Amino acid sequence: MAAEKKKLGELLVEKGLIDREQLKAALEKQRQEGKRIGDVLVGMGALSENILTGMVAEQLKVEKVDLINTYVDAEAARLIPLEVAKRYTLIPIYERAGKLHVAMVDPRNMYALDDLRLITQKAIFPMLATRTDIEKAIEVYYQQQTSERAIEDLKRDWQLPNNETLIEDDSDIQSAPAVRLANSIINQAVALRASDIHVEPFEDTVVVRLRIDGALVQTMNIPYNLYSAVSTRFKVISGMNIAEKRVPQDGRIEMTIGAKNYDFRVSTIPTIFGEKIVIRILDRSSFLFTREMLGFSKRNSELLDSILTRTNGIVLLTGPTGSGKSTTLYALLRELNSPTLNIVTIEDPVEYMLAGINQMQVNVKAGLTFATSLRSILRQDPDIVMLGEIRDEETAEIAVRASITGHLVLSTLHTNDAPNAVSRLADMGIEPFLIAESLSGVIAQRLVRRLCVNCCTESPATEGEMQMLRLDGPAMVKRPAGCPQCNGTGYRGRIALHEVMYVNRAVRDAITARAGTERIRDAARENGMVDLYESCRRLVLEGVTSIQEMMRTVYARD
């Protein structure tokens, strides 16, 4: 009983988690700020939030719940309004034995418990969870509820049965339910770490899907007769023509969500059931990666250093759309950026603004293409030029000439791997001797999903898997499982694979001799190039990704 009467600070000192000096400093700060002693200690960095929660649970004799590894019942979450959940920092997680189990930051809050009983008309079983985990759960699980409420409000405002067509009126564009629904779609996508939002109209319904770690996940259905108001809202805030529905359009939205700045690139195309909208989410902080954060191995970094130390030549990044080429280009530009260099970029569009670098945006309607822009900036005395993409023969030819005349040119190209960049340039009409003279190096890139470290399992590799991994003996491999932290997918986040081809004399001779891609690949391997398959194989054996991801991205190529 004596232990129950002890104050939290004394318990923490007794357990050796903090010392007397830390407690004294925390108590002084508590008198100034009026916060709880535990929150003060966490703010001081003297204690982690998880350790604090465990100690509070022990002190109060309540059950602690780990929300990261607990599935929240969406039906239970609906019992409590979002405003109440935020006010008291709590979330209902499930109902068992007639009691509603609620994760709370303060299970002793009698006002909160009384309100919960009154709202739900149920017995409440309070549990303890960290503030961070509760706030994250509220953000994720209440977004769907917010969207559903907005849809219901939109139905009521329009007062139309589900099978009628919505008649548009410009005065209705700013209707609050449509605004809330559009915002909730964006907020949910950001909360779930999505890279793209797909809003797709079909005959009877409109499907909302999010691309999370490279895979599309359906999250919402919108009644078809309400879609016009929602699509119009997206077009208004992205600066599109709301009266034009017959041709594709592009737009842009800038928003701040949770103290982070985001750019949203909006694209529409006409389909037989209406306009399909795809929104690409660009977190500006995601372009601040270092080479190591991007997944470059030590060997690939050495080859990349050899390429970037040259003051002229073309450096190409290759890979499919969505493989992270732009992120890598920005990372390389940040490395190269110096007050002594004049760096100019030509982009379509400019995705991230870099201090000290002159950035141009392509404007095809005004006649400002990659080729015309490149001709102009070569008269601006640049040291380094970054082209968003080499799309045609004219741009390729100007880029080659620029590199030969003393400029370092960075750009992207769509090919399957690094050696195939040579044949792609040749297809564009560039002579092999010019390719050999101008090309400094090629970096092929792919993205694979990382296994969720919270739930991945380990088991022996099968005979077929051992063949794929080129193993002589038995080995253990990690596999995806699924938990709340990874939304049940078994994967959380992505990492890049790289194939870095440094164009040395042997590779240059093979290009000049019009050798096939395989001979160029062999010369590059002799020079230290590690291909995409081998890069992915290494990540599988290290437990970073799975064999399934290797088969999806690189194995079929071999």
Tab-separated table of C-alpha atoms in Angstrom, residues 203-501:
chain	number	residue	atom	x	y	z
A	203	GLU	CA	-20.571	3.701	-63.310
A	204	ASP	CA	-22.179	3.718	-59.850
A	205	THR	CA	-19.478	4.887	-57.459
A	206	VAL	CA	-16.222	6.779	-57.127
A	207	VAL	CA	-13.267	4.896	-55.632
A	208	VAL	CA	-10.473	6.571	-53.671
A	209	ARG	CA	-7.208	4.629	-53.612
A	210	LEU	CA	-3.884	5.577	-52.028
A	211	ARG	CA	-0.453	4.423	-53.183
A	212	ILE	CA	1.381	3.431	-50.001
A	213	ASP	CA	4.938	2.110	-50.332
A	214	GLY	CA	4.356	1.541	-54.035
A	215	ALA	CA	1.072	-0.438	-53.754
A	216	LEU	CA	-2.466	0.908	-54.217
A	217	VAL	CA	-4.893	0.499	-51.293
A	218	GLN	CA	-8.612	1.312	-51.544
A	219	THR	CA	-9.700	3.545	-48.659
A	220	MET	CA	-13.036	5.086	-49.566
A	221	ASN	CA	-16.114	5.015	-51.823
A	222	ILE	CA	-17.941	8.238	-52.715
A	223	PRO	CA	-21.520	8.121	-54.109
A	224	TYR	CA	-21.350	8.979	-57.807
A	225	ASN	CA	-23.913	11.781	-57.618
A	226	LEU	CA	-21.683	13.671	-55.133
A	227	TYR	CA	-18.483	13.402	-57.139
A	228	SER	CA	-18.973	16.549	-59.192
A	229	ALA	CA	-18.787	18.770	-56.096
A	230	VAL	CA	-15.654	16.984	-54.830
A	231	SER	CA	-13.846	17.018	-58.198
A	232	THR	CA	-14.746	20.684	-58.668
A	233	ARG	CA	-13.282	21.451	-55.250
A	234	PHE	CA	-9.976	19.777	-56.196
A	235	LYS	CA	-9.902	21.679	-59.497
A	236	VAL	CA	-10.599	25.024	-57.826
A	237	ILE	CA	-7.833	24.751	-55.218
A	238	SER	CA	-5.322	23.484	-57.820
A	239	GLY	CA	-6.015	26.349	-60.227
A	240	MET	CA	-7.695	24.387	-63.030
A	241	ASN	CA	-10.523	25.387	-65.351
A	242	ILE	CA	-13.663	23.953	-63.721
A	243	ALA	CA	-15.712	24.365	-66.905
A	244	GLU	CA	-13.357	22.204	-68.991
A	245	LYS	CA	-13.941	18.455	-68.656
A	246	ARG	CA	-12.990	17.212	-72.127
A	247	VAL	CA	-9.200	17.504	-72.014
A	248	PRO	CA	-6.512	16.597	-69.453
A	249	GLN	CA	-5.459	19.344	-67.041
A	250	ASP	CA	-2.634	19.844	-64.567
A	251	GLY	CA	-2.588	21.901	-61.389
A	252	ARG	CA	-0.810	22.388	-58.107
A	253	ILE	CA	-1.741	22.812	-54.429
A	254	GLU	CA	0.511	23.997	-51.603
A	255	MET	CA	-0.517	23.104	-48.059
A	256	THR	CA	0.968	22.925	-44.575
A	257	ILE	CA	-0.119	19.828	-42.640
A	258	GLY	CA	1.234	19.121	-39.170
A	259	ALA	CA	3.978	21.777	-39.443
A	260	LYS	CA	5.233	20.211	-42.714
A	261	ASN	CA	5.058	21.869	-46.123
A	262	TYR	CA	3.593	19.750	-48.918
A	263	ASP	CA	3.206	20.235	-52.656
A	264	PHE	CA	0.359	18.374	-54.361
A	265	ARG	CA	0.595	17.894	-58.138
A	266	VAL	CA	-2.928	17.403	-59.474
A	267	SER	CA	-3.671	15.779	-62.824
A	268	THR	CA	-7.054	15.082	-64.425
A	269	ILE	CA	-7.984	12.989	-67.457
A	270	PRO	CA	-11.447	12.506	-68.983
A	271	THR	CA	-12.835	8.951	-68.730
A	272	ILE	CA	-16.205	7.585	-69.898
A	273	PHE	CA	-17.653	8.068	-66.383
A	274	GLY	CA	-16.094	11.437	-65.583
A	275	GLU	CA	-12.749	12.978	-64.752
A	276	LYS	CA	-10.190	10.794	-63.014
A	277	ILE	CA	-7.999	12.750	-60.606
A	278	VAL	CA	-4.508	11.726	-59.517
A	279	ILE	CA	-2.735	13.781	-56.862
A	280	ARG	CA	0.996	13.265	-56.296
A	281	ILE	CA	2.101	14.158	-52.774
A	282	LEU	CA	5.507	15.798	-52.466
A	283	ASP	CA	6.845	16.263	-48.948
A	284	ARG	CA	9.486	18.963	-49.333
A	285	SER	CA	11.544	17.477	-46.507
A	286	SER	CA	11.807	14.195	-48.458
A	287	PHE	CA	14.222	15.889	-50.874
A	288	LEU	CA	16.756	16.472	-48.091
A	289	PHE	CA	18.127	12.923	-48.160
A	290	THR	CA	21.844	12.242	-48.056
A	291	ARG	CA	23.505	9.629	-50.241
A	292	GLU	CA	23.564	7.157	-47.340
A	293	MET	CA	19.863	7.702	-46.593
A	294	LEU	CA	19.091	6.903	-50.236
A	295	GLY	CA	20.642	3.450	-49.840
A	296	PHE	CA	23.911	3.820	-51.777
A	297	SER	CA	26.329	1.050	-50.780
A	298	LYS	CA	29.982	1.769	-50.111
A	299	ARG	CA	31.023	0.411	-53.534
A	300	ASN	CA	28.335	2.381	-55.371
A	301	SER	CA	29.340	5.551	-53.499
A	302	GLU	CA	32.952	5.059	-54.625
A	303	LEU	CA	31.860	4.706	-58.260
A	304	LEU	CA	29.589	7.746	-57.889
A	305	ASP	CA	32.505	9.786	-56.514
A	306	SER	CA	34.523	8.871	-59.613
A	307	ILE	CA	31.674	10.097	-61.813
A	308	LEU	CA	30.951	13.351	-59.982
A	309	THR	CA	34.573	14.456	-59.681
A	310	ARG	CA	34.658	15.031	-63.440
A	311	THR	CA	33.994	18.645	-64.441
A	312	ASN	CA	32.262	17.712	-67.685
A	313	GLY	CA	30.224	14.898	-69.151
A	314	ILE	CA	26.676	13.539	-68.838
A	315	VAL	CA	25.456	11.763	-65.700
A	316	LEU	CA	22.178	9.922	-66.276
A	317	LEU	CA	19.669	8.510	-63.794
A	318	THR	CA	17.455	5.800	-65.245
A	319	GLY	CA	14.416	3.964	-63.990
A	320	PRO	CA	10.630	3.826	-64.307
A	321	THR	CA	8.257	6.581	-63.185
A	322	GLY	CA	8.057	6.727	-59.396
A	323	SER	CA	11.450	5.121	-58.781
A	324	GLY	CA	12.845	8.148	-56.925
A	325	LYS	CA	15.022	9.576	-59.698
A	326	SER	CA	14.126	13.181	-58.847
A	327	THR	CA	14.949	12.660	-55.165
A	328	THR	CA	18.374	11.260	-56.077
A	329	LEU	CA	19.005	14.099	-58.550
A	330	TYR	CA	18.260	16.684	-55.853
A	331	ALA	CA	20.535	14.865	-53.399
A	332	LEU	CA	23.389	14.966	-55.941
A	333	LEU	CA	22.758	18.643	-56.678
A	334	ARG	CA	22.908	19.457	-52.975
A	335	GLU	CA	26.282	17.667	-52.813
A	336	LEU	CA	27.617	19.586	-55.813
A	337	ASN	CA	26.203	22.966	-54.780
A	338	SER	CA	28.937	25.498	-54.049
A	339	PRO	CA	29.275	29.313	-54.132
A	340	THR	CA	32.049	28.846	-56.692
A	341	LEU	CA	29.787	27.061	-59.206
A	342	ASN	CA	26.974	28.306	-61.432
A	343	ILE	CA	24.299	25.579	-61.358
A	344	VAL	CA	21.163	25.878	-63.502
A	345	THR	CA	18.258	23.427	-63.664
A	346	ILE	CA	15.479	22.945	-66.236
A	347	GLU	CA	12.577	21.057	-64.679
A	348	ASP	CA	9.012	20.032	-65.471
A	349	PRO	CA	7.900	20.983	-62.865
A	350	VAL	CA	10.250	22.388	-60.186
A	351	GLU	CA	9.627	20.015	-57.277
A	352	TYR	CA	11.910	21.503	-54.629
A	353	MET	CA	13.576	24.898	-54.375
A	354	LEU	CA	17.312	24.723	-53.700
A	355	ALA	CA	19.120	27.744	-52.256
A	356	GLY	CA	21.950	28.995	-54.460
A	357	ILE	CA	20.751	27.144	-57.571
A	358	ASN	CA	19.021	28.812	-60.556
A	359	GLN	CA	15.909	26.803	-61.409
A	360	MET	CA	13.769	27.094	-64.553
A	361	GLN	CA	10.394	25.522	-65.187
A	362	VAL	CA	9.387	24.247	-68.625
A	363	ASN	CA	6.414	26.048	-70.198
A	364	VAL	CA	5.468	24.263	-73.416
A	365	LYS	CA	2.576	26.641	-74.172
A	366	ALA	CA	5.001	29.567	-74.189
A	367	GLY	CA	7.516	27.618	-76.296
A	368	LEU	CA	9.894	27.029	-73.375
A	369	THR	CA	10.833	23.360	-73.833
A	370	PHE	CA	13.823	21.424	-72.509
A	371	ALA	CA	15.673	21.993	-75.798
A	372	THR	CA	15.006	25.746	-76.099
A	373	SER	CA	15.770	26.287	-72.400
A	374	LEU	CA	19.033	24.365	-72.665
A	375	ARG	CA	20.149	26.455	-75.669
A	376	SER	CA	19.489	29.637	-73.670
A	377	ILE	CA	21.207	28.673	-70.434
A	378	LEU	CA	24.375	27.560	-72.251
A	379	ARG	CA	24.853	31.288	-72.940
A	380	GLN	CA	24.610	31.924	-69.160
A	381	ASP	CA	28.062	30.481	-68.374
A	382	PRO	CA	26.872	27.448	-66.363
A	383	ASP	CA	29.222	24.975	-64.714
A	384	ILE	CA	26.561	22.354	-64.013
A	385	VAL	CA	23.238	21.873	-65.823
A	386	MET	CA	20.422	19.655	-64.570
A	387	LEU	CA	17.820	18.588	-67.140
A	388	GLY	CA	14.662	17.087	-65.705
A	389	GLU	CA	14.508	14.534	-68.534
A	390	ILE	CA	16.014	13.816	-71.954
A	391	ARG	CA	12.862	13.158	-73.967
A	392	ASP	CA	13.818	13.600	-77.611
A	393	GLU	CA	16.671	13.692	-80.120
A	394	GLU	CA	16.992	17.487	-80.065
A	395	THR	CA	17.422	17.658	-76.274
A	396	ALA	CA	19.821	14.693	-76.303
A	397	GLU	CA	21.982	16.265	-79.003
A	398	ILE	CA	22.240	19.642	-77.209
A	399	ALA	CA	23.041	17.873	-73.910
A	400	VAL	CA	25.828	15.875	-75.569
A	401	ARG	CA	27.316	18.992	-77.186
A	402	ALA	CA	27.119	20.851	-73.855
A	403	SER	CA	28.963	18.077	-72.024
A	404	ILE	CA	31.704	17.905	-74.651
A	405	THR	CA	32.258	21.664	-74.415
A	406	GLY	CA	33.022	21.563	-70.704
A	407	HIS	CA	29.725	21.356	-68.814
A	408	LEU	CA	28.596	18.715	-66.322
A	409	VAL	CA	25.059	17.693	-67.319
A	410	LEU	CA	22.767	15.712	-65.001
A	411	SER	CA	19.524	14.265	-66.364
A	412	THR	CA	17.117	11.318	-66.352
A	413	LEU	CA	16.282	8.732	-68.999
A	414	HIS	CA	13.756	5.898	-69.137
A	415	THR	CA	15.624	2.580	-69.518
A	416	ASN	CA	15.544	-0.782	-67.724
A	417	ASP	CA	19.125	-0.642	-66.454
A	418	ALA	CA	22.354	1.349	-66.729
A	419	PRO	CA	23.959	-0.275	-69.834
A	420	ASN	CA	20.717	0.133	-71.816
A	421	ALA	CA	21.082	3.914	-71.549
A	422	VAL	CA	23.697	3.663	-74.308
A	423	SER	CA	21.315	1.986	-76.766
A	424	ARG	CA	18.557	4.459	-75.807
A	425	LEU	CA	20.773	7.410	-76.709
A	426	ALA	CA	21.751	5.644	-79.940
A	427	ASP	CA	18.029	5.177	-80.742
A	428	MET	CA	17.648	8.946	-80.369
A	429	GLY	CA	20.171	9.396	-83.158
A	430	ILE	CA	23.334	10.138	-81.146
A	431	GLU	CA	26.447	8.675	-82.777
A	432	PRO	CA	28.287	6.050	-80.635
A	433	PHE	CA	31.563	8.017	-80.661
A	434	LEU	CA	29.688	11.054	-79.242
A	435	ILE	CA	28.038	8.892	-76.561
A	436	ALA	CA	31.436	7.462	-75.581
A	437	GLU	CA	32.999	10.917	-75.477
A	438	SER	CA	30.212	12.578	-73.465
A	439	LEU	CA	28.847	9.925	-71.080
A	440	SER	CA	30.472	9.949	-67.611
A	441	GLY	CA	28.218	7.516	-65.839
A	442	VAL	CA	24.733	6.043	-65.493
A	443	ILE	CA	22.833	5.283	-62.284
A	444	ALA	CA	19.903	2.877	-62.630
A	445	GLN	CA	17.452	2.972	-59.740
A	446	ARG	CA	14.506	0.972	-58.394
A	447	LEU	CA	12.508	1.174	-55.176
A	448	VAL	CA	11.708	-1.878	-53.047
A	449	ARG	CA	9.575	-1.983	-49.928
A	450	ARG	CA	11.276	-2.375	-46.555
A	451	LEU	CA	10.060	-5.167	-44.307
A	452	CYS	CA	8.265	-3.871	-41.223
A	453	VAL	CA	10.792	-4.386	-38.413
A	454	ASN	CA	7.936	-4.621	-35.927
A	455	CYS	CA	6.295	-7.756	-37.326
A	456	CYS	CA	8.522	-9.507	-39.919
A	457	THR	CA	9.125	-13.209	-39.369
A	458	GLU	CA	12.068	-15.471	-40.201
A	459	SER	CA	12.053	-18.945	-41.742
A	460	PRO	CA	14.340	-21.180	-43.845
A	461	ALA	CA	14.577	-20.413	-47.557
A	462	THR	CA	12.913	-22.962	-49.839
A	463	GLU	CA	14.861	-24.762	-52.543
A	464	GLY	CA	13.474	-22.421	-55.212
A	465	GLU	CA	14.320	-19.376	-53.128
A	466	MET	CA	17.880	-20.650	-52.621
A	467	GLN	CA	18.248	-20.862	-56.400
A	468	MET	CA	16.935	-17.309	-56.799
A	469	LEU	CA	19.381	-16.081	-54.172
A	470	ARG	CA	22.210	-18.174	-55.670
A	471	LEU	CA	22.948	-19.861	-52.351
A	472	ASP	CA	24.898	-23.094	-51.985
A	473	GLY	CA	23.537	-23.989	-48.553
A	474	PRO	CA	20.540	-23.435	-46.231
A	475	ALA	CA	19.776	-19.895	-45.109
A	476	MET	CA	17.172	-18.031	-43.064
A	477	VAL	CA	15.213	-15.253	-44.771
A	478	LYS	CA	12.814	-12.686	-43.369
A	479	ARG	CA	9.224	-12.485	-44.550
A	480	PRO	CA	6.337	-9.982	-44.290
A	481	ALA	CA	3.644	-10.606	-41.658
A	482	GLY	CA	1.420	-7.585	-40.963
A	483	CYS	CA	0.615	-5.411	-37.953
A	484	PRO	CA	-1.124	-2.086	-37.191
A	485	GLN	CA	2.158	-0.216	-37.607
A	486	CYS	CA	2.389	-1.231	-41.287
A	487	ASN	CA	-1.399	-1.271	-41.926
A	488	GLY	CA	-1.287	-5.057	-42.175
A	489	THR	CA	0.930	-5.086	-45.284
A	490	GLY	CA	4.139	-6.374	-43.701
A	491	TYR	CA	6.093	-3.482	-45.224
A	492	ARG	CA	6.848	0.034	-44.006
A	493	GLY	CA	8.832	2.490	-46.103
A	494	ARG	CA	11.014	1.907	-49.163
A	495	ILE	CA	14.698	1.805	-50.020
A	496	ALA	CA	16.426	2.371	-53.343
A	497	LEU	CA	18.453	-0.169	-55.330
A	498	HIS	CA	21.258	1.240	-57.442
A	499	GLU	CA	23.306	0.063	-60.414
A	500	VAL	CA	26.166	2.522	-60.962
A	501	MET	CA	28.016	2.276	-64.291
